[in-house]
Amino acid sequence: MSHSERREIIVIGGGIIGVTSALALQAEGFSVQLIERKAIAAEASGGNAGGFAYSDIEPLARPGIICKVPKWLFNPLGPLSIPPTYFPIIIPWLFRFWRASSPNCYAVALKAQAQLMQLSLAATERLIVSVDGEPLMRREGQLQLYEGEDQFVASLPEWELRREYGVDFELLSNRHAIAEIQPGLSNRFTHAGFTPKWMNAVNPETWAKHLALQFSNRGGIIRRTEATALKLVENGVEIRTASGTLRAEQVLVSAGAWSHILARTLGDKIPLETERGYNKTVPLTTFNLKTHLTFPGHGFVVTRIDKGFRVGGAVELGGLKIPPNFRRADVLMKKAAEFLPGLQIAQGARWMGFRPSLPDSLPVIGHSPKSKSVIYAFGHGHLGLTQSAGTAELVAELVSARDTAISLSPFRAGRF
């Protein structure tokens, strides 16, 4: 594609999906402009735990899970909660979630999720090489910890699913084996599963900004403004923004938890909700954290971020407007101090971020039903960092009118 033939595309959203996709489109020869209302990785892409969770292939919408909803309502500080005032609003989403958890829908979503994970793993490695990103990665594995044999046995079907889809892991059934990987844990953790190929970003915000810098250095334009509406016009799309109107032949909507608002201006109604995640980041610690720690029974992780550590997780389905409940972050920090007895709780920064979530646990990747000039890539839930490189390659293939590496049928915008 010569310079005079370069097609224009505007990417809406400066999170990890938008930035990575902009870079992939640029590599295809497109003239790419990225617009972001705040700063690069200012939302969930900068405040997450930094894990590339390729082993987490099972959708949240799974058979039997809807029965747990009543319990969530009565535990506002539990690993998954719905504020009572928000429950009437989220009922339609929960109905779709229930439908998506049927055995047939679950099987489709599981296969699609696993395929996207496998693609994303390979795509991330390609991306790291292409942007000299290895110094920004930690390859220290992940340890999932269980309290007692009953909790461990209950997790075995999930581990068998991972085995079926080629995930490398080792199951540990004694404290000594666990301590060899991560010393200093509470004796309450008797069993574990270790995924040695798990990888973390040294800091997810730094990684996203590194990609954005690569994009800029290669001729990409980043504009700070807020997109408020889309309009189909002859030979392209108009984007209404806070600073005026932009126009391009094609538009990629990858604005995270705000994407469905833009889609609605075209008449596309996509049932996106937010997994509001909480964490606390402490700059320095004397605890020797050697691997990414996951506590599935409590819904949170402990991970290194730069020279400090981050304790975060939990899911609160509460939309975009309800004020944060930072007691959730404090509860996670208190549990971390109990589970890692040598850990000293210091002053740190509390955070809440909006993770865009769809009822079947799959993102939307594909054209708008209204026009092939608009492409959607959003709704990755807590797997945005993990699936960003794979999503970017799929977007680049789609926009370039090539066959995609995996079928996009399970991810189509019109599936709801």
Tab-separated table of C-alpha atoms in Angstrom:
chain	number	residue	atom	x	y	z
A	1	MET	CA	0.000	0.000	0.000
A	2	SER	CA	1.672	3.223	-1.148
A	3	HIS	CA	1.554	6.398	0.950
A	4	SER	CA	-1.018	7.938	-1.382
A	5	GLU	CA	-3.214	4.829	-1.075
A	6	ARG	CA	-3.087	4.598	2.722
A	7	ARG	CA	-6.546	4.280	4.185
A	8	GLU	CA	-7.473	6.244	7.266
A	9	ILE	CA	-8.828	4.761	10.463
A	10	ILE	CA	-9.532	6.374	13.811
A	11	VAL	CA	-9.209	4.315	16.977
A	12	ILE	CA	-11.372	5.466	19.887
A	13	GLY	CA	-9.868	4.551	23.244
A	14	GLY	CA	-6.372	4.781	24.729
A	15	GLY	CA	-6.580	1.631	26.845
A	16	ILE	CA	-4.577	-1.501	26.127
A	17	ILE	CA	-7.010	-2.779	23.463
A	18	GLY	CA	-7.064	0.527	21.590
A	19	VAL	CA	-3.325	1.145	21.756
A	20	THR	CA	-2.379	-2.387	20.736
A	21	SER	CA	-4.915	-2.364	17.905
A	22	ALA	CA	-3.662	1.023	16.688
A	23	LEU	CA	-0.140	-0.385	16.531
A	24	ALA	CA	-1.310	-3.475	14.625
A	25	LEU	CA	-3.301	-1.399	12.129
A	26	GLN	CA	-0.326	0.871	11.641
A	27	ALA	CA	1.826	-2.164	10.848
A	28	GLU	CA	-0.705	-3.073	8.139
A	29	GLY	CA	-0.042	0.250	6.424
A	30	PHE	CA	-3.072	2.211	7.589
A	31	SER	CA	-2.929	5.879	8.536
A	32	VAL	CA	-4.051	5.667	12.162
A	33	GLN	CA	-5.196	8.323	14.590
A	34	LEU	CA	-6.019	7.410	18.195
A	35	ILE	CA	-8.288	9.573	20.339
A	36	GLU	CA	-8.548	9.281	24.113
A	37	ARG	CA	-10.512	11.464	26.528
A	38	LYS	CA	-7.986	11.255	29.395
A	39	ALA	CA	-4.514	9.767	29.031
A	40	ILE	CA	-3.072	6.479	27.802
A	41	ALA	CA	-4.032	3.630	30.185
A	42	ALA	CA	-5.823	6.073	32.503
A	43	GLU	CA	-8.569	3.580	33.399
A	44	ALA	CA	-8.566	-0.210	33.899
A	45	SER	CA	-5.580	-0.727	31.598
A	46	GLY	CA	-3.274	1.075	34.015
A	47	GLY	CA	-4.638	-0.077	37.354
A	48	ASN	CA	-4.953	-3.827	36.840
A	49	ALA	CA	-2.781	-6.545	38.359
A	50	GLY	CA	-0.575	-6.847	35.286
A	51	GLY	CA	-1.123	-10.557	34.701
A	52	PHE	CA	-1.351	-12.214	31.293
A	53	ALA	CA	-3.903	-14.802	32.393
A	54	TYR	CA	-3.799	-17.231	29.467
A	55	SER	CA	-4.642	-20.134	31.752
A	56	ASP	CA	-8.002	-18.575	32.734
A	57	ILE	CA	-10.002	-20.109	29.915
A	58	GLU	CA	-13.288	-20.836	31.691
A	59	PRO	CA	-16.050	-18.222	31.214
A	60	LEU	CA	-17.612	-16.665	34.292
A	61	ALA	CA	-21.020	-17.556	32.819
A	62	ARG	CA	-20.991	-21.255	33.632
A	63	PRO	CA	-23.691	-23.784	34.610
A	64	GLY	CA	-24.997	-23.299	38.139
A	65	ILE	CA	-23.354	-19.946	38.838
A	66	ILE	CA	-26.591	-17.938	38.738
A	67	CYS	CA	-27.672	-19.721	41.938
A	68	LYS	CA	-24.999	-17.766	43.770
A	69	VAL	CA	-26.550	-14.361	43.002
A	70	PRO	CA	-28.649	-14.197	46.220
A	71	LYS	CA	-25.496	-14.763	48.290
A	72	TRP	CA	-23.709	-11.942	46.470
A	73	LEU	CA	-26.420	-9.482	47.432
A	74	PHE	CA	-25.913	-10.117	51.132
A	75	ASN	CA	-22.127	-9.807	51.169
A	76	PRO	CA	-21.178	-6.329	49.907
A	77	LEU	CA	-17.505	-6.965	50.703
A	78	GLY	CA	-17.323	-10.468	49.199
A	79	PRO	CA	-15.360	-11.483	46.095
A	80	LEU	CA	-18.356	-10.852	43.839
A	81	SER	CA	-21.125	-8.473	44.807
A	82	ILE	CA	-23.997	-6.398	43.456
A	83	PRO	CA	-24.957	-3.243	45.368
A	84	PRO	CA	-28.647	-3.692	46.345
A	85	THR	CA	-29.595	-0.339	44.797
A	86	TYR	CA	-28.149	-1.479	41.471
A	87	PHE	CA	-29.851	-4.865	41.391
A	88	PRO	CA	-33.065	-3.679	39.642
A	89	ILE	CA	-30.962	-2.025	36.932
A	90	ILE	CA	-28.853	-5.097	36.253
A	91	ILE	CA	-31.708	-7.628	36.072
A	92	PRO	CA	-31.791	-7.677	32.202
A	93	TRP	CA	-28.026	-8.293	32.125
A	94	LEU	CA	-28.333	-11.053	34.729
A	95	PHE	CA	-31.066	-12.675	32.626
A	96	ARG	CA	-28.692	-12.779	29.645
A	97	PHE	CA	-25.949	-14.025	31.971
A	98	TRP	CA	-28.237	-16.853	33.087
A	99	ARG	CA	-28.981	-17.775	29.464
A	100	ALA	CA	-25.264	-17.718	28.645
A	101	SER	CA	-24.573	-20.135	31.521
A	102	SER	CA	-26.645	-22.928	29.934
A	103	PRO	CA	-24.533	-25.997	29.023
A	104	ASN	CA	-24.761	-25.377	25.271
A	105	CYS	CA	-23.901	-21.660	25.436
A	106	TYR	CA	-21.147	-22.352	27.946
A	107	ALA	CA	-19.548	-24.927	25.636
A	108	VAL	CA	-19.481	-22.430	22.750
A	109	ALA	CA	-18.039	-19.678	24.950
A	110	LEU	CA	-15.417	-21.993	26.456
A	111	LYS	CA	-14.134	-23.026	23.031
A	112	ALA	CA	-14.076	-19.432	21.792
A	113	GLN	CA	-12.332	-18.197	24.934
A	114	ALA	CA	-9.690	-20.915	24.702
A	115	GLN	CA	-9.028	-20.129	21.039
A	116	LEU	CA	-8.675	-16.420	21.762
A	117	MET	CA	-6.310	-17.215	24.637
A	118	GLN	CA	-4.108	-19.436	22.465
A	119	LEU	CA	-3.974	-16.795	19.737
A	120	SER	CA	-3.266	-14.031	22.251
A	121	LEU	CA	-0.409	-15.930	23.858
A	122	ALA	CA	1.376	-16.262	20.518
A	123	ALA	CA	0.454	-12.706	19.489
A	124	THR	CA	1.817	-11.256	22.729
A	125	GLU	CA	5.160	-12.943	22.187
A	126	ARG	CA	5.274	-11.511	18.657
A	127	LEU	CA	4.404	-8.072	19.993
A	128	ILE	CA	7.065	-8.176	22.712
A	129	VAL	CA	9.728	-8.902	20.114
A	130	SER	CA	8.491	-6.200	17.725
A	131	VAL	CA	8.619	-3.426	20.347
A	132	ASP	CA	11.675	-4.601	22.344
A	133	GLY	CA	9.380	-5.167	25.296
A	134	GLU	CA	11.096	-8.014	27.138
A	135	PRO	CA	12.521	-5.735	29.896
A	136	LEU	CA	8.914	-4.782	30.743
A	137	MET	CA	7.905	-8.402	31.432
A	138	ARG	CA	8.221	-10.716	34.418
A	139	ARG	CA	8.180	-14.446	33.726
A	140	GLU	CA	7.746	-15.802	37.254
A	141	GLY	CA	4.673	-18.028	36.979
A	142	GLN	CA	1.503	-17.998	39.045
A	143	LEU	CA	0.497	-19.876	42.187
A	144	GLN	CA	-3.197	-20.537	42.891
A	145	LEU	CA	-3.655	-21.332	46.568
A	146	TYR	CA	-6.301	-23.469	48.286
A	147	GLU	CA	-7.276	-23.863	51.927
A	148	GLY	CA	-7.722	-27.549	52.590
A	149	GLU	CA	-8.340	-30.599	50.449
A	150	ASP	CA	-12.048	-29.908	49.867
A	151	GLN	CA	-11.380	-26.558	48.203
A	152	PHE	CA	-8.581	-28.098	46.165
A	153	VAL	CA	-10.690	-31.055	44.994
A	154	ALA	CA	-13.473	-28.662	43.969
A	155	SER	CA	-10.979	-26.893	41.682
A	156	LEU	CA	-9.850	-30.031	39.850
A	157	PRO	CA	-12.418	-29.868	37.002
A	158	GLU	CA	-11.072	-26.424	36.142
A	159	TRP	CA	-7.524	-27.769	36.081
A	160	GLU	CA	-8.648	-30.623	33.835
A	161	LEU	CA	-10.094	-28.079	31.405
A	162	ARG	CA	-6.715	-26.377	31.324
A	163	ARG	CA	-5.025	-29.696	30.614
A	164	GLU	CA	-7.453	-30.320	27.759
A	165	TYR	CA	-6.514	-27.001	26.181
A	166	GLY	CA	-2.779	-27.428	26.563
A	167	VAL	CA	-2.059	-25.270	29.615
A	168	ASP	CA	1.091	-26.329	31.470
A	169	PHE	CA	0.684	-26.647	35.229
A	170	GLU	CA	1.772	-28.563	38.300
A	171	LEU	CA	-0.553	-29.477	41.164
A	172	LEU	CA	0.946	-29.299	44.664
A	173	SER	CA	-0.536	-31.123	47.644
A	174	ASN	CA	1.788	-30.218	50.509
A	175	ARG	CA	3.056	-27.058	52.182
A	176	HIS	CA	6.723	-27.878	51.558
A	177	ALA	CA	6.272	-27.970	47.784
A	178	ILE	CA	4.347	-24.697	47.939
A	179	ALA	CA	7.036	-23.041	50.090
A	180	GLU	CA	9.719	-23.947	47.549
A	181	ILE	CA	7.934	-21.683	45.056
A	182	GLN	CA	6.710	-19.020	47.509
A	183	PRO	CA	8.031	-19.029	51.086
A	184	GLY	CA	6.329	-17.060	53.830
A	185	LEU	CA	2.725	-18.100	53.215
A	186	SER	CA	0.250	-18.870	55.970
A	187	ASN	CA	-0.023	-22.561	56.865
A	188	ARG	CA	-3.740	-22.408	56.042
A	189	PHE	CA	-2.812	-22.961	52.396
A	190	THR	CA	-2.287	-26.685	52.000
A	191	HIS	CA	-2.705	-27.188	48.230
A	192	ALA	CA	-1.902	-25.211	45.097
A	193	GLY	CA	-1.668	-25.194	41.346
A	194	PHE	CA	1.376	-23.640	39.687
A	195	THR	CA	1.338	-22.349	36.084
A	196	PRO	CA	5.023	-21.817	35.244
A	197	LYS	CA	4.494	-19.979	31.931
A	198	TRP	CA	2.293	-17.282	33.467
A	199	MET	CA	3.694	-13.831	32.712
A	200	ASN	CA	3.207	-10.366	34.191
A	201	ALA	CA	3.905	-6.871	32.995
A	202	VAL	CA	6.340	-5.111	35.308
A	203	ASN	CA	3.696	-2.381	35.369
A	204	PRO	CA	0.649	-2.549	33.069
A	205	GLU	CA	0.512	1.234	32.713
A	206	THR	CA	4.169	1.353	31.698
A	207	TRP	CA	3.582	-1.412	29.129
A	208	ALA	CA	0.609	0.388	27.562
A	209	LYS	CA	2.525	3.675	27.436
A	210	HIS	CA	5.492	1.919	25.867
A	211	LEU	CA	3.221	0.648	23.092
A	212	ALA	CA	1.727	4.121	22.659
A	213	LEU	CA	5.221	5.588	22.342
A	214	GLN	CA	6.082	3.019	19.686
A	215	PHE	CA	2.885	3.985	17.854
A	216	SER	CA	3.780	7.691	17.996
A	217	ASN	CA	7.388	7.118	16.956
A	218	ARG	CA	6.162	5.241	13.892
A	219	GLY	CA	4.013	8.152	12.756
A	220	GLY	CA	0.770	7.562	14.644
A	221	ILE	CA	-1.230	10.505	15.970
A	222	ILE	CA	-2.677	10.568	19.496
A	223	ARG	CA	-5.303	13.227	20.117
A	224	ARG	CA	-6.776	14.011	23.529
A	225	THR	CA	-10.497	14.514	23.173
A	226	GLU	CA	-13.699	12.706	24.067
A	227	ALA	CA	-15.763	10.971	21.393
A	228	THR	CA	-19.464	11.479	22.107
A	229	ALA	CA	-21.306	10.112	19.048
A	230	LEU	CA	-20.865	8.336	15.728
A	231	LYS	CA	-22.657	9.051	12.463
A	232	LEU	CA	-22.485	7.092	9.227
A	233	VAL	CA	-21.795	9.286	6.203
A	234	GLU	CA	-20.909	8.644	2.592
A	235	ASN	CA	-17.539	6.845	2.368
A	236	GLY	CA	-16.945	6.820	6.088
A	237	VAL	CA	-17.883	7.801	9.624
A	238	GLU	CA	-18.170	11.120	11.414
A	239	ILE	CA	-17.101	11.229	15.041
A	240	ARG	CA	-18.524	13.979	17.182
A	241	THR	CA	-16.003	14.924	19.866
A	242	ALA	CA	-15.708	17.479	22.633
A	243	SER	CA	-13.397	19.518	20.400
A	244	GLY	CA	-15.174	19.221	17.065
A	245	THR	CA	-16.035	16.690	14.383
A	246	LEU	CA	-13.573	14.188	12.927
A	247	ARG	CA	-14.043	12.005	9.891
A	248	ALA	CA	-12.429	8.772	8.709
A	249	GLU	CA	-13.087	5.928	6.313
A	250	GLN	CA	-13.266	3.525	9.236
A	251	VAL	CA	-13.525	3.729	13.018
A	252	LEU	CA	-12.506	1.231	15.678
A	253	VAL	CA	-14.462	1.558	18.927
A	254	SER	CA	-12.321	0.259	21.783
A	255	ALA	CA	-13.324	2.588	24.582
A	256	GLY	CA	-13.648	-0.045	27.290
A	257	ALA	CA	-16.568	0.390	29.667
A	258	TRP	CA	-17.849	3.383	27.691
A	259	SER	CA	-17.948	1.611	24.302
A	260	HIS	CA	-21.614	0.642	24.413
A	261	ILE	CA	-22.567	4.300	24.823
A	262	LEU	CA	-20.932	5.107	21.488
A	263	ALA	CA	-22.406	1.994	19.875
A	264	ARG	CA	-25.855	3.141	20.942
A	265	THR	CA	-25.480	6.343	18.914
A	266	LEU	CA	-25.452	4.112	15.828
A	267	GLY	CA	-28.445	2.125	17.062
A	268	ASP	CA	-26.415	-0.898	18.246
A	269	LYS	CA	-27.626	-2.014	21.661
A	270	ILE	CA	-24.894	-4.077	23.287
A	271	PRO	CA	-25.512	-5.216	26.902
A	272	LEU	CA	-22.238	-4.175	28.471
A	273	GLU	CA	-21.823	-3.975	32.241
A	274	THR	CA	-18.831	-3.133	34.401
A	275	GLU	CA	-16.830	-5.428	36.646
A	276	ARG	CA	-15.697	-2.765	39.081
A	277	GLY	CA	-12.346	-3.964	40.385
A	278	TYR	CA	-10.534	-2.683	43.475
A	279	ASN	CA	-6.924	-2.729	44.579
A	280	LYS	CA	-4.297	-1.102	46.717
A	281	THR	CA	-0.721	-0.522	45.572
A	282	VAL	CA	2.073	-0.181	48.121
A	283	PRO	CA	5.322	1.320	46.757
A	284	LEU	CA	7.868	-0.714	48.741
A	285	THR	CA	7.755	-3.935	50.726
A	286	THR	CA	10.213	-6.211	52.515
A	287	PHE	CA	8.168	-9.319	51.691
A	288	ASN	CA	9.934	-11.412	49.036
A	289	LEU	CA	7.148	-11.968	46.533
A	290	LYS	CA	8.540	-14.467	44.041
A	291	THR	CA	5.509	-15.222	41.890
A	292	HIS	CA	2.006	-13.970	41.109
A	293	LEU	CA	-0.300	-15.221	43.888
A	294	THR	CA	-3.978	-15.959	43.302
A	295	PHE	CA	-6.457	-16.696	46.098
A	296	PRO	CA	-9.476	-18.079	44.180
A	297	GLY	CA	-11.518	-18.702	47.327
A	298	HIS	CA	-11.315	-15.008	48.141
A	299	GLY	CA	-11.294	-13.508	44.642
A	300	PHE	CA	-8.056	-11.521	44.726
A	301	VAL	CA	-4.393	-11.588	43.766
A	302	VAL	CA	-1.093	-10.286	45.079
A	303	THR	CA	1.453	-9.267	42.487
A	304	ARG	CA	4.574	-7.186	42.103
A	305	ILE	CA	4.251	-3.783	40.450
A	306	ASP	CA	7.607	-2.115	39.822
A	307	LYS	CA	9.405	-2.363	43.197
A	308	GLY	CA	6.231	-2.574	45.242
A	309	PHE	CA	3.191	-4.805	45.222
A	310	ARG	CA	-0.492	-4.634	44.340
A	311	VAL	CA	-3.325	-6.391	46.144
A	312	GLY	CA	-6.434	-6.404	44.044
A	313	GLY	CA	-9.377	-8.189	42.557
A	314	ALA	CA	-12.984	-8.782	43.472
A	315	VAL	CA	-15.881	-8.017	41.154
A	316	GLU	CA	-18.611	-5.500	41.868
A	317	LEU	CA	-21.335	-5.283	39.231
A	318	GLY	CA	-22.343	-1.694	39.796
A	319	GLY	CA	-22.248	0.311	36.578
A	320	LEU	CA	-20.434	3.565	35.938
A	321	LYS	CA	-22.141	5.980	38.322
A	322	ILE	CA	-22.287	4.479	41.837
A	323	PRO	CA	-19.472	5.885	44.017
A	324	PRO	CA	-16.568	3.506	44.800
A	325	ASN	CA	-16.724	1.445	47.979
A	326	PHE	CA	-13.052	1.528	48.936
A	327	ARG	CA	-13.697	-0.664	51.961
A	328	ARG	CA	-13.420	-3.477	49.425
A	329	ALA	CA	-9.773	-2.551	48.781
A	330	ASP	CA	-9.110	-2.348	52.522
A	331	VAL	CA	-10.615	-5.808	53.083
A	332	LEU	CA	-8.359	-7.293	50.401
A	333	MET	CA	-5.306	-5.670	51.984
A	334	LYS	CA	-6.214	-7.005	55.411
A	335	LYS	CA	-6.612	-10.521	54.026
A	336	ALA	CA	-3.258	-10.262	52.246
A	337	ALA	CA	-1.587	-9.416	55.564
A	338	GLU	CA	-3.174	-12.518	57.124
A	339	PHE	CA	-2.218	-14.803	54.249
A	340	LEU	CA	1.359	-13.456	53.997
A	341	PRO	CA	2.366	-13.072	57.674
A	342	GLY	CA	5.634	-11.270	56.913
A	343	LEU	CA	3.873	-8.612	54.892
A	344	GLN	CA	3.812	-5.161	56.439
A	345	ILE	CA	0.817	-3.044	55.492
A	346	ALA	CA	2.097	0.366	54.485
A	347	GLN	CA	0.400	3.451	53.161
A	348	GLY	CA	-0.586	2.989	49.575
A	349	ALA	CA	-2.867	4.154	46.793
A	350	ARG	CA	-6.395	2.720	46.573
A	351	TRP	CA	-7.947	2.325	43.142
A	352	MET	CA	-11.208	1.311	41.504
A	353	GLY	CA	-11.510	0.622	37.789
A	354	PHE	CA	-14.272	-0.258	35.332
A	355	ARG	CA	-13.716	-3.540	33.517
A	356	PRO	CA	-16.150	-3.892	30.573
A	357	SER	CA	-18.091	-7.140	30.805
A	358	LEU	CA	-20.614	-8.872	28.552
A	359	PRO	CA	-23.075	-11.535	29.750
A	360	ASP	CA	-21.386	-14.492	28.046
A	361	SER	CA	-17.861	-13.525	29.219
A	362	LEU	CA	-16.693	-12.961	25.629
A	363	PRO	CA	-15.722	-9.616	24.100
A	364	VAL	CA	-17.249	-8.065	21.012
A	365	ILE	CA	-14.802	-8.232	18.105
A	366	GLY	CA	-16.188	-7.474	14.673
A	367	HIS	CA	-18.106	-5.072	12.470
A	368	SER	CA	-21.088	-3.093	13.641
A	369	PRO	CA	-24.298	-4.647	12.286
A	370	LYS	CA	-25.024	-1.183	10.869
A	371	SER	CA	-21.872	-0.738	8.792
A	372	LYS	CA	-18.533	-2.328	7.975
A	373	SER	CA	-17.015	1.117	8.417
A	374	VAL	CA	-17.329	0.661	12.190
A	375	ILE	CA	-15.421	-2.086	14.006
A	376	TYR	CA	-15.918	-2.990	17.650
A	377	ALA	CA	-13.289	-4.392	20.017
A	378	PHE	CA	-14.401	-4.183	23.636
A	379	GLY	CA	-15.943	-6.091	26.524
A	380	HIS	CA	-12.947	-8.189	27.597
A	381	GLY	CA	-13.851	-8.030	31.297
A	382	HIS	CA	-10.794	-8.650	33.449
A	383	LEU	CA	-8.876	-10.122	30.474
A	384	GLY	CA	-8.160	-6.973	28.467
A	385	LEU	CA	-4.389	-7.058	28.954
A	386	THR	CA	-4.324	-10.816	28.382
A	387	GLN	CA	-6.268	-10.729	25.120
A	388	SER	CA	-5.065	-7.379	23.775
A	389	ALA	CA	-2.440	-8.606	21.308
A	390	GLY	CA	-4.683	-11.358	19.945
A	391	THR	CA	-7.577	-8.923	19.574
A	392	ALA	CA	-5.294	-6.449	17.786
A	393	GLU	CA	-4.226	-9.054	15.241
A	394	LEU	CA	-7.859	-10.019	14.615
A	395	VAL	CA	-8.817	-6.357	14.149
A	396	ALA	CA	-5.971	-5.850	11.678
A	397	GLU	CA	-7.033	-8.921	9.694
A	398	LEU	CA	-10.657	-7.831	9.715
A	399	VAL	CA	-9.951	-4.291	8.555
A	400	SER	CA	-7.579	-5.613	5.886
A	401	ALA	CA	-10.336	-7.958	4.617
A	402	ARG	CA	-8.280	-11.087	5.265
A	403	ASP	CA	-9.414	-14.338	6.822
A	404	THR	CA	-9.107	-14.086	10.594
A	405	ALA	CA	-6.953	-16.508	12.578
A	406	ILE	CA	-9.999	-17.756	14.497
A	407	SER	CA	-13.711	-17.545	13.788
A	408	LEU	CA	-15.229	-14.264	14.946
A	409	SER	CA	-18.771	-15.669	14.984
A	410	PRO	CA	-18.849	-16.124	18.806
A	411	PHE	CA	-17.649	-12.525	19.218
A	412	ARG	CA	-19.999	-10.791	16.764
A	413	ALA	CA	-21.761	-7.644	17.982
A	414	GLY	CA	-25.209	-8.886	16.918
A	415	ARG	CA	-25.162	-12.086	18.956
A	416	PHE	CA	-27.362	-10.593	21.676
